Tab-separated table of C-alpha atoms in Angstrom:
chain	number	residue	atom	x	y	z
A	7	MET	CA	38.965	99.688	153.833
A	8	THR	CA	38.368	99.196	150.367
A	9	SER	CA	38.433	102.965	149.982
A	10	LYS	CA	42.125	103.011	151.310
A	11	LEU	CA	42.901	100.041	148.930
A	12	SER	CA	41.487	101.556	146.165
A	13	ALA	CA	43.587	104.736	146.527
A	14	ILE	CA	46.431	102.575	147.130
A	15	LEU	CA	46.114	100.552	143.761
A	16	LEU	CA	45.332	103.917	142.009
A	17	LEU	CA	48.760	105.419	143.021
A	18	GLY	CA	50.264	102.220	141.969
A	19	LEU	CA	48.823	102.417	138.795
A	20	LEU	CA	49.677	105.995	138.157
A	21	ILE	CA	53.291	105.207	139.116
A	22	ILE	CA	53.766	102.512	136.776
A	23	MET	CA	51.702	104.450	134.009
A	24	GLY	CA	54.477	107.443	134.562
A	25	ALA	CA	57.414	104.716	134.294
A	26	THR	CA	55.972	103.476	131.383
A	27	ALA	CA	55.253	107.045	129.990
A	28	SER	CA	58.968	108.071	130.929
A	29	LEU	CA	60.389	104.709	129.340
A	30	ALA	CA	58.307	105.341	126.203
A	31	LYS	CA	59.682	108.816	125.810
A	32	ASN	CA	63.176	107.960	126.300
A	33	ASP	CA	63.401	104.368	125.196
A	34	GLY	CA	65.800	104.560	122.015
A	35	GLY	CA	65.609	108.379	121.727
A	36	ILE	CA	68.452	110.984	122.714
A	37	SER	CA	66.836	112.975	125.972
A	38	GLU	CA	67.431	116.387	126.059
A	39	LYS	CA	68.946	116.000	129.751
A	40	PHE	CA	71.494	113.979	128.068
A	41	ILE	CA	72.224	116.847	125.514
A	42	ASP	CA	72.526	118.921	128.226
A	43	GLN	CA	74.954	117.203	129.958
A	44	LEU	CA	77.162	116.920	126.756
A	45	GLN	CA	76.771	120.609	125.786
A	46	ALA	CA	77.738	121.315	129.587
A	47	LYS	CA	80.999	119.463	129.191
A	48	PRO	CA	83.828	121.927	128.255
A	49	MET	CA	86.395	120.846	125.505
A	50	THR	CA	89.834	120.185	126.792
A	51	GLN	CA	92.711	122.304	124.975
A	52	THR	CA	93.797	119.399	122.909
A	53	ASP	CA	90.296	118.778	121.746
A	54	LYS	CA	90.074	122.320	120.549
A	55	THR	CA	93.400	122.261	118.946
A	56	ILE	CA	92.612	119.066	117.163
A	57	GLY	CA	89.398	120.775	115.933
A	58	ASN	CA	91.109	123.848	114.692
A	59	ILE	CA	93.119	121.669	112.561
A	60	LEU	CA	90.145	119.732	111.343
A	61	ALA	CA	88.151	122.661	110.220
A	62	ASN	CA	90.872	123.579	108.058
A	63	LYS	CA	92.692	120.550	106.653
A	64	ASP	CA	92.027	116.783	105.673
A	65	ILE	CA	93.104	114.389	108.619
A	66	LYS	CA	94.910	112.443	106.002
A	67	GLU	CA	97.499	115.356	105.744
A	68	PHE	CA	99.022	115.246	108.878
A	69	ALA	CA	98.051	111.811	110.051
A	70	VAL	CA	100.905	109.822	108.331
A	71	ASN	CA	102.491	107.792	110.733
A	72	ARG	CA	106.398	108.490	110.752
A	73	GLU	CA	107.505	105.827	112.279
A	74	LYS	CA	105.949	103.443	110.000
A	75	MET	CA	106.980	105.629	106.822
A	76	ILE	CA	110.505	105.690	108.049
A	77	ALA	CA	110.542	101.524	108.471
A	78	HIS	CA	109.188	101.423	104.831
A	79	ASN	CA	111.817	100.584	102.017
A	80	ASN	CA	111.194	99.576	98.157
A	81	HIS	CA	113.303	96.670	98.348
A	82	VAL	CA	111.685	93.284	96.705
A	83	ASN	CA	113.838	90.070	96.426
A	84	HIS	CA	111.595	88.510	94.052
A	85	LYS	CA	110.181	90.671	90.945
A	86	ILE	CA	108.437	89.648	87.877
A	87	LYS	CA	109.725	91.686	84.585
A	88	THR	CA	106.720	93.764	83.462
A	89	SER	CA	106.197	96.539	81.168
A	90	ASP	CA	105.174	100.199	81.755
A	91	ILE	CA	102.419	101.440	83.830
A	92	THR	CA	98.855	101.598	82.755
A	93	SER	CA	96.365	103.899	83.631
A	94	GLN	CA	92.482	103.510	83.612
A	95	LYS	CA	92.076	107.497	84.012
A	96	SER	CA	88.549	108.195	85.055
A	97	SER	CA	87.013	104.777	84.711
A	98	GLY	CA	86.140	101.881	86.618
A	99	ARG	CA	87.998	99.280	84.419
A	100	CYS	CA	90.637	98.206	86.821
A	101	TRP	CA	89.555	94.736	86.336
A	102	ILE	CA	90.571	95.000	82.750
A	103	PHE	CA	93.688	96.475	83.403
A	104	ALA	CA	94.804	93.901	86.103
A	105	GLY	CA	93.660	91.147	83.820
A	106	VAL	CA	95.507	92.318	80.605
A	107	ASN	CA	98.707	93.238	83.026
A	108	VAL	CA	98.629	89.671	84.194
A	109	LEU	CA	98.485	88.146	80.652
A	110	ARG	CA	100.910	90.448	78.581
A	111	ILE	CA	104.178	89.059	80.393
A	112	GLN	CA	103.433	85.537	78.454
A	113	ALA	CA	102.303	87.600	75.687
A	114	MET	CA	105.703	89.488	74.957
A	115	LYS	CA	107.284	86.124	75.411
A	116	ASN	CA	105.327	84.216	72.925
A	117	LEU	CA	105.336	87.078	70.379
A	118	LYS	CA	108.778	87.803	70.995
A	119	VAL	CA	108.393	91.590	71.262
A	120	LYS	CA	110.100	94.217	73.273
A	121	ASP	CA	107.039	95.577	74.587
A	122	LEU	CA	103.303	95.052	74.381
A	123	GLU	CA	100.235	96.841	75.828
A	124	PHE	CA	96.855	95.203	75.185
A	125	SER	CA	93.518	97.561	74.095
A	126	GLN	CA	91.992	97.885	77.584
A	127	ASN	CA	89.240	99.531	75.170
A	128	TYR	CA	88.624	96.853	72.903
A	129	ILE	CA	87.607	94.329	75.874
A	130	HIS	CA	85.679	97.210	77.814
A	131	PHE	CA	83.459	97.694	74.196
A	132	TRP	CA	82.243	94.244	74.556
A	133	ASP	CA	82.046	94.172	78.216
A	134	LYS	CA	79.403	97.243	78.022
A	135	PHE	CA	77.785	95.447	74.963
A	136	GLU	CA	77.516	91.826	76.727
A	137	LYS	CA	76.106	93.853	79.761
A	138	SER	CA	73.356	95.269	77.672
A	139	ASN	CA	72.442	92.017	76.476
A	140	TYR	CA	72.583	90.647	79.815
A	141	PHE	CA	70.443	93.176	81.275
A	142	LEU	CA	68.014	92.854	78.487
A	143	GLN	CA	67.632	89.149	78.450
A	144	ARG	CA	66.951	89.250	82.368
A	145	MET	CA	64.045	91.450	82.195
A	146	ILE	CA	62.372	89.067	79.812
A	147	ASP	CA	63.072	86.401	81.825
A	148	LEU	CA	61.766	88.296	85.186
A	149	ALA	CA	58.775	89.868	83.613
A	150	ASP	CA	56.615	87.867	85.722
A	151	ARG	CA	58.092	88.932	88.802
A	152	PRO	CA	56.359	92.327	90.555
A	153	ILE	CA	58.816	95.066	90.013
A	154	ASP	CA	59.674	94.890	93.898
A	155	ASP	CA	60.790	91.371	93.894
A	156	ARG	CA	64.153	90.796	95.506
A	157	GLU	CA	65.955	89.523	92.540
A	158	MET	CA	64.289	91.862	90.216
A	159	GLU	CA	65.895	94.745	92.141
A	160	MET	CA	69.414	92.887	92.221
A	161	VAL	CA	68.943	93.070	88.189
A	162	MET	CA	67.911	96.734	87.905
A	163	ARG	CA	71.017	97.938	89.881
A	164	ASP	CA	73.638	99.459	87.815
A	165	ASN	CA	74.690	96.111	86.130
A	166	ILE	CA	75.891	98.259	83.076
A	167	GLY	CA	78.755	100.288	84.775
A	168	ASP	CA	82.315	99.764	84.314
A	169	GLY	CA	82.925	97.219	87.482
A	170	GLY	CA	83.866	93.755	86.695
A	171	TRP	CA	85.504	90.191	88.189
A	172	TRP	CA	88.242	88.041	86.934
A	173	ASN	CA	85.302	85.906	84.975
A	174	TYR	CA	83.981	88.938	83.310
A	175	PHE	CA	87.499	89.506	81.751
A	176	THR	CA	87.945	85.997	80.785
A	177	ALA	CA	84.820	85.193	79.477
A	178	LEU	CA	85.048	88.241	76.930
A	179	VAL	CA	88.708	87.373	76.036
A	180	LYS	CA	87.426	83.952	75.165
A	181	LYS	CA	84.882	85.236	72.817
A	182	TYR	CA	86.517	88.172	71.119
A	183	GLY	CA	90.139	87.931	71.671
A	184	LEU	CA	92.553	90.599	72.074
A	185	ALA	CA	94.274	93.587	70.206
A	186	PRO	CA	97.331	95.749	70.753
A	187	LYS	CA	96.239	99.146	72.258
A	188	GLU	CA	97.202	100.961	69.094
A	189	ILE	CA	94.679	99.083	67.206
A	190	MET	CA	91.728	100.272	69.213
A	191	PRO	CA	93.142	103.026	71.272
A	192	GLU	CA	91.608	105.012	73.920
A	193	THR	CA	88.949	108.041	73.483
A	194	HIS	CA	87.885	110.285	75.725
A	195	ASN	CA	84.982	108.481	76.538
A	196	SER	CA	87.088	105.183	77.591
A	197	SER	CA	88.990	107.177	79.784
A	198	ALA	CA	86.348	109.181	81.437
A	199	THR	CA	82.972	107.094	81.179
A	200	GLY	CA	80.627	108.479	83.242
A	201	ARG	CA	79.097	110.615	80.323
A	202	MET	CA	78.656	107.571	78.453
A	203	ASN	CA	77.489	105.520	80.984
A	204	GLY	CA	74.764	107.646	81.579
A	205	PHE	CA	73.573	107.730	78.475
A	206	LEU	CA	73.895	103.972	78.238
A	207	LYS	CA	72.089	103.528	81.128
A	208	LEU	CA	69.004	105.606	80.176
A	209	LEU	CA	68.822	103.865	76.667
A	210	VAL	CA	69.294	100.277	78.038
A	211	LYS	CA	66.902	100.435	80.707
A	212	GLY	CA	64.326	102.071	78.909
A	213	PHE	CA	64.876	99.026	76.425
A	214	GLY	CA	64.466	96.863	79.431
A	215	MET	CA	60.964	98.596	80.830
A	216	GLU	CA	59.628	97.910	77.313
A	217	LEU	CA	60.705	94.381	77.026
A	218	ARG	CA	59.188	93.874	80.243
A	219	ASN	CA	55.868	95.011	79.271
A	220	MET	CA	55.822	93.521	75.811
A	221	ALA	CA	56.365	89.978	77.890
A	222	ARG	CA	54.033	90.635	80.244
A	223	ASP	CA	51.544	91.388	77.301
A	224	GLY	CA	51.993	88.163	76.001
A	225	ILE	CA	54.264	89.067	72.692
A	226	SER	CA	55.838	85.697	71.480
A	227	GLU	CA	59.407	84.673	72.229
A	228	LYS	CA	60.312	85.054	68.505
A	229	ASP	CA	59.043	88.634	68.643
A	230	LEU	CA	61.025	89.634	71.665
A	231	SER	CA	63.896	88.321	70.602
A	232	GLN	CA	63.714	90.254	67.114
A	233	ARG	CA	63.068	93.552	69.318
A	234	LYS	CA	66.027	92.690	71.656
A	235	GLU	CA	68.365	92.434	68.559
A	236	GLU	CA	67.173	95.775	67.270
A	237	MET	CA	67.742	97.292	70.813
A	238	LEU	CA	71.322	95.855	70.958
A	239	ALA	CA	71.992	97.420	67.218
A	240	GLU	CA	71.016	100.953	68.735
A	241	THR	CA	72.948	99.976	71.688
A	242	TYR	CA	76.202	98.901	69.733
A	243	ARG	CA	75.952	102.256	67.508
A	244	LEU	CA	76.255	104.166	70.856
A	245	LEU	CA	79.005	102.241	72.118
A	246	VAL	CA	80.758	103.023	68.514
A	247	LEU	CA	80.171	106.646	68.669
A	248	HIS	CA	81.764	106.830	72.110
A	249	LEU	CA	84.579	104.133	72.160
A	250	GLY	CA	85.205	103.653	68.325
A	251	GLN	CA	84.650	100.507	65.870
A	252	PRO	CA	86.025	97.339	67.295
A	253	PRO	CA	88.404	95.682	64.635
A	254	THR	CA	87.770	92.294	63.025
A	255	GLU	CA	90.983	92.375	61.275
A	256	PHE	CA	94.063	94.440	61.460
A	257	THR	CA	97.796	94.697	60.636
A	258	TRP	CA	100.314	94.973	63.218
A	259	ARG	CA	103.866	96.404	63.253
A	260	HIS	CA	105.912	96.085	65.822
A	261	GLU	CA	109.771	95.288	67.083
A	262	LEU	CA	111.075	92.015	68.021
A	263	ALA	CA	112.643	91.333	71.237
A	264	ASP	CA	115.925	89.935	69.663
A	265	THR	CA	118.321	92.507	69.261
A	266	THR	CA	120.166	91.003	66.579
A	267	VAL	CA	117.406	91.491	64.199
A	268	GLU	CA	117.236	94.684	62.541
A	269	GLY	CA	113.617	96.616	61.862
A	270	THR	CA	110.409	95.738	62.297
A	271	VAL	CA	107.898	92.933	61.938
A	272	THR	CA	104.449	93.216	59.945
A	273	GLU	CA	101.593	90.613	60.754
A	274	THR	CA	97.701	90.405	59.813
A	275	TYR	CA	95.703	88.837	62.689
A	276	THR	CA	91.947	88.639	63.767
A	277	PRO	CA	91.499	89.636	67.397
A	278	LYS	CA	90.763	85.827	68.247
A	279	SER	CA	93.856	84.835	66.365
A	280	PHE	CA	96.202	87.413	68.010
A	281	PHE	CA	94.813	86.112	71.327
A	282	LYS	CA	95.657	82.378	70.087
A	283	ALA	CA	99.113	83.364	69.115
A	284	ALA	CA	99.498	85.514	72.545
A	285	ILE	CA	98.229	83.616	75.116
A	286	SER	CA	99.055	79.915	75.710
A	287	ASP	CA	97.249	79.184	78.854
A	288	ASP	CA	93.860	78.206	78.973
A	289	LEU	CA	92.012	80.735	80.866
A	290	ASP	CA	89.556	78.262	82.384
A	291	ASP	CA	92.450	76.905	84.138
A	292	PHE	CA	92.541	79.811	86.575
A	293	VAL	CA	90.978	78.827	90.282
A	294	ALA	CA	89.283	82.317	92.254
A	295	LEU	CA	90.524	81.315	95.985
A	296	PHE	CA	88.889	83.960	98.555
A	297	ASN	CA	88.831	84.377	102.195
A	298	TYR	CA	85.065	85.422	103.705
A	299	PRO	CA	85.044	84.543	107.304
A	300	GLY	CA	81.128	84.398	107.404
A	301	LYS	CA	81.047	81.053	105.526
A	302	ASP	CA	82.570	77.643	106.064
A	303	LEU	CA	86.205	77.151	104.658
A	304	TYR	CA	87.303	74.786	102.088
A	305	LEU	CA	83.981	74.653	100.117
A	306	ASN	CA	82.750	75.996	96.337
A	307	TYR	CA	80.783	78.698	96.353
A	308	ASN	CA	78.698	80.035	93.506
A	309	MET	CA	78.153	83.819	93.208
A	310	THR	CA	74.847	84.343	91.792
A	311	LEU	CA	74.511	87.512	89.345
A	312	SER	CA	78.125	87.894	89.361
A	313	ARG	CA	78.507	87.628	85.215
A	314	ASN	CA	78.743	90.185	82.700
A	315	MET	CA	77.527	87.862	79.567
A	316	TYR	CA	74.143	85.705	79.806
A	317	ASP	CA	75.476	82.697	78.298
A	318	GLU	CA	78.514	82.358	80.698
A	319	PRO	CA	78.437	80.715	84.129
A	320	ASP	CA	78.346	82.845	87.200
A	321	LEU	CA	81.731	83.213	89.333
A	322	MET	CA	82.809	80.475	91.457
A	323	ILE	CA	85.305	80.800	94.480
A	324	VAL	CA	86.937	78.417	96.899
A	325	ASN	CA	86.573	79.915	100.052
A	326	VAL	CA	90.282	79.305	102.134
A	327	PRO	CA	91.714	80.876	105.001
A	328	ILE	CA	94.313	83.840	104.497
A	329	ASP	CA	97.548	82.131	104.937
A	330	THR	CA	96.451	79.706	102.224
A	331	MET	CA	95.762	82.262	99.652
A	332	LYS	CA	99.340	83.824	100.764
A	333	MET	CA	101.015	80.208	100.037
A	334	TYR	CA	99.715	79.988	96.748
A	335	THR	CA	100.242	83.524	95.730
A	336	MET	CA	103.810	83.577	96.581
A	337	LYS	CA	104.145	79.943	94.911
A	338	SER	CA	102.655	81.538	91.514
A	339	ILE	CA	105.192	84.929	92.027
A	340	LEU	CA	108.163	82.978	92.526
A	341	ASP	CA	107.353	81.083	89.176
A	342	SER	CA	107.240	84.742	87.601
A	343	MET	CA	103.471	84.205	87.093
A	344	PRO	CA	101.598	87.425	87.811
A	345	VAL	CA	98.456	87.052	90.388
A	346	TRP	CA	95.041	88.952	89.571
A	347	PHE	CA	93.662	90.107	93.030
A	348	ALA	CA	91.080	92.162	94.501
A	349	MET	CA	90.860	93.540	97.931
A	350	ASP	CA	89.802	97.475	99.481
A	351	ILE	CA	91.926	100.051	98.004
A	352	GLY	CA	90.324	102.608	100.154
A	353	GLN	CA	92.065	101.337	103.488
A	354	GLU	CA	95.278	102.687	104.820
A	355	ASN	CA	96.666	103.813	101.983
A	356	TYR	CA	99.506	105.988	101.587
A	357	SER	CA	99.518	106.971	97.738
A	358	ASP	CA	102.178	109.410	97.904
A	359	LYS	CA	104.321	106.509	98.653
A	360	GLY	CA	102.650	103.544	97.242
A	361	ILE	CA	102.110	102.071	100.712
A	362	MET	CA	99.507	99.817	101.917
A	363	ARG	CA	99.988	98.986	105.666
A	364	LEU	CA	98.200	98.811	108.818
A	365	GLY	CA	98.478	101.809	111.027
A	366	ILE	CA	99.951	103.890	107.959
A	367	TYR	CA	97.657	106.618	109.365
A	368	ASP	CA	97.649	106.986	113.009
A	369	TYR	CA	94.214	108.265	113.273
A	370	GLU	CA	93.444	106.668	116.439
A	371	SER	CA	96.252	108.882	118.388
A	372	ILE	CA	94.839	111.974	117.036
A	373	LEU	CA	90.980	111.071	117.552
A	374	GLY	CA	91.746	109.527	120.848
A	375	LEU	CA	89.293	106.797	119.690
A	376	GLU	CA	90.137	103.240	118.883
A	377	PHE	CA	88.782	101.292	115.238
A	378	ASN	CA	89.552	97.514	115.878
A	379	LEU	CA	86.358	95.984	114.568
A	380	PRO	CA	87.368	92.306	113.031
A	381	ARG	CA	87.810	91.811	109.667
A	382	GLU	CA	84.442	89.840	109.677
A	383	ASP	CA	82.674	92.355	111.469
A	384	LEU	CA	83.806	94.910	108.806
A	385	MET	CA	82.629	92.800	106.083
A	386	HIS	CA	79.065	92.208	107.341
A	387	LEU	CA	78.644	95.544	108.491
A	388	GLY	CA	79.743	97.038	104.655
A	389	LEU	CA	82.446	99.022	106.043
A	390	ILE	CA	85.065	97.281	104.111
A	391	GLY	CA	84.262	95.712	100.248
A	392	SER	CA	86.146	94.608	97.267
A	393	THR	CA	86.593	98.280	95.552
A	394	HIS	CA	89.797	97.517	93.151
A	395	ALA	CA	91.562	94.938	91.000
A	396	MET	CA	95.249	95.151	90.634
A	397	ALA	CA	98.308	92.776	89.751
A	398	PHE	CA	101.087	91.260	92.243
A	399	MET	CA	104.517	91.464	90.542
A	400	GLY	CA	106.701	90.558	93.373
A	401	VAL	CA	107.468	89.165	96.702
A	402	ASP	CA	109.806	90.472	99.483
A	403	THR	CA	110.483	87.308	101.695
A	404	VAL	CA	112.258	86.839	105.180
A	405	ASP	CA	113.097	83.701	106.267
A	406	ASN	CA	110.985	82.327	103.319
A	407	PHE	CA	107.703	83.918	104.618
A	408	PRO	CA	105.968	87.197	102.795
A	409	SER	CA	107.009	90.584	104.275
A	410	LYS	CA	105.472	92.801	101.814
A	411	TRP	CA	104.044	92.466	98.371
A	412	LEU	CA	104.712	94.260	94.909
A	413	VAL	CA	101.626	95.548	93.228
A	414	GLU	CA	101.262	96.914	89.827
A	415	ASN	CA	98.366	99.306	89.918
A	416	SER	CA	96.540	101.048	87.061
A	417	TRP	CA	96.513	104.677	87.969
A	418	GLY	CA	99.634	105.880	85.986
A	419	SER	CA	103.049	106.347	86.903
A	420	LYS	CA	102.489	109.661	89.011
A	421	ARG	CA	100.885	108.029	91.880
A	422	GLY	CA	102.542	105.560	94.427
A	423	ASP	CA	106.296	104.691	93.592
A	424	ASP	CA	105.979	105.450	89.668
A	425	GLY	CA	102.797	103.409	89.580
A	426	LYS	CA	104.209	100.620	91.691
A	427	TRP	CA	102.683	99.859	95.293
A	428	TYR	CA	103.980	97.915	98.382
A	429	LEU	CA	101.364	95.969	100.157
A	430	TYR	CA	102.535	94.620	103.474
A	431	ASP	CA	101.618	91.125	104.755
A	432	ASP	CA	99.442	92.574	107.908
A	433	TRP	CA	97.327	94.539	105.401
A	434	PHE	CA	97.195	91.431	103.224
A	435	ASP	CA	95.417	89.868	106.273
A	436	ARG	CA	92.821	92.620	106.838
A	437	TYR	CA	91.743	93.850	103.417
A	438	MET	CA	92.643	91.243	101.163
A	439	TYR	CA	89.709	89.452	99.483
A	440	GLY	CA	90.687	87.235	96.281
A	441	VAL	CA	93.394	85.983	94.412
A	442	ILE	CA	93.441	84.420	90.728
A	443	ILE	CA	95.611	81.317	90.868
A	444	HIS	CA	96.596	79.331	87.718
A	445	LYS	CA	95.771	75.386	88.663
A	446	ARG	CA	99.316	74.115	88.261
A	447	TYR	CA	100.327	76.019	91.382
A	448	LEU	CA	97.589	74.498	93.692
A	449	SER	CA	97.072	71.236	95.446
A	450	LYS	CA	94.697	68.375	94.334
A	451	ASP	CA	92.783	68.607	97.265
A	452	LEU	CA	91.773	72.315	96.059
A	453	LEU	CA	91.684	71.400	92.592
A	454	ASP	CA	88.884	68.975	93.530
A	455	ILE	CA	87.029	71.703	95.556
A	456	SER	CA	87.085	73.739	92.767
A	457	LYS	CA	85.447	71.190	90.442
A	458	SER	CA	83.054	70.385	93.028
A	459	LYS	CA	79.310	71.220	93.221
A	460	PRO	CA	79.246	74.651	94.420
A	461	ILE	CA	76.883	75.953	97.172
A	462	MET	CA	74.474	78.516	95.081
A	463	LEU	CA	74.101	81.627	97.213
A	464	THR	CA	71.333	84.068	96.672
A	465	PRO	CA	72.003	87.286	94.907
A	466	TRP	CA	71.685	89.295	98.147
A	467	ASP	CA	74.059	86.808	100.209
A	468	PRO	CA	76.456	89.052	102.029
A	469	MET	CA	79.598	87.039	100.649
A	470	GLY	CA	78.558	88.181	97.286
A	471	GLU	CA	77.440	91.738	98.135
A	472	VAL	CA	81.540	91.731	99.049
A	473	VAL	CA	82.764	90.639	95.404
A	474	ARG	CA	79.871	92.087	93.485
A	475	GLU	CA	82.123	93.993	91.203
A	476	ASN	CA	85.642	96.043	91.443
A	477	ASN	CA	85.946	99.267	89.848
């Protein structure tokens, strides 16, 4: 009896071990049996045809939804009169271009000129310089942290790149002013920043490691500061070589908008006095409204490590529903005030016609698959993010509700509809992230929230990752 029982127990143990081994072998992996099943299943003739097409063509070339394209029109019943379309070319300066495009409407009015384009290169120069200082100072501040510290890792990312946000733009303009484009025009390296950025990264990040090591060796704060200034002097020289010398004073000759006055007017400015003459709005009076489904609404949030200047505050945003963003955006547009905004430009964007509309590409019908993740999941999974900044310059309304939005891009006049884009309201719901609205259009409740003590988010918070930088 004991022998029989032992045999049964042994057999049971062997069965359990075999099942466990089988589970261990296949748990989470792909079995050969499953692969054989997949490979044994014949392709349908439809899949063969689609596969032949995809082997030779980008799916975007034949996936345009003809029905939606035909339904599109360029009518916009509320437009803000603007100037020529600008081009950021091969650079990530969209946030600068969107910023000056928003400001130049009032600048043309205040300066009484026919046309005006601000120097994006001028702002770009000082952005690079300030970002360099920010990085160097942070390397000193965090010198006692290990190299794999999480905040240290965030600082050591490519924070000297081209990207930025509205608060980057306003901080630079308040400190350094503005200049007309002809005073500090584009250079090859401002229009194609890759090579310059490579040199700058090598130089400044090398300097940062030197400062870190000096601080860890106990070098005095005074000596660290002096060495940092020497480093910044070399950085300034590198930027001058690539972008040109920023003006300290300039003489500007321009035509007045008043057609009864003949000839031109010549005036002398500094960048700060030009900014004061051109812009009447206080740049601190703009509020960032954002929609992030993963955070509580109607609260003020501080996005840690979201600035380009060491002595300026990080970006603060008020998290609101999408419909609230729309309401205040439309209110601003109807008062002829352009709106700076950020979104994911890479999603459902038919650039040949300048159409941003859900379903403009019918990928699902071609591939026989559904891509229907909700907005919140797309954000959390990193599938969509804030990748580009532009300016709203109009809205097409139907029964007092927005149908589509007129957008001024910074990709030149050869793309889109002569440089303009039409952003449909369903696209707004899915891929829009933030708008910048002047406080005069906001309710008292929202203004109070924007002034309230913010909730501090860690640098690696998913909400911060979404809005880190626009290019």
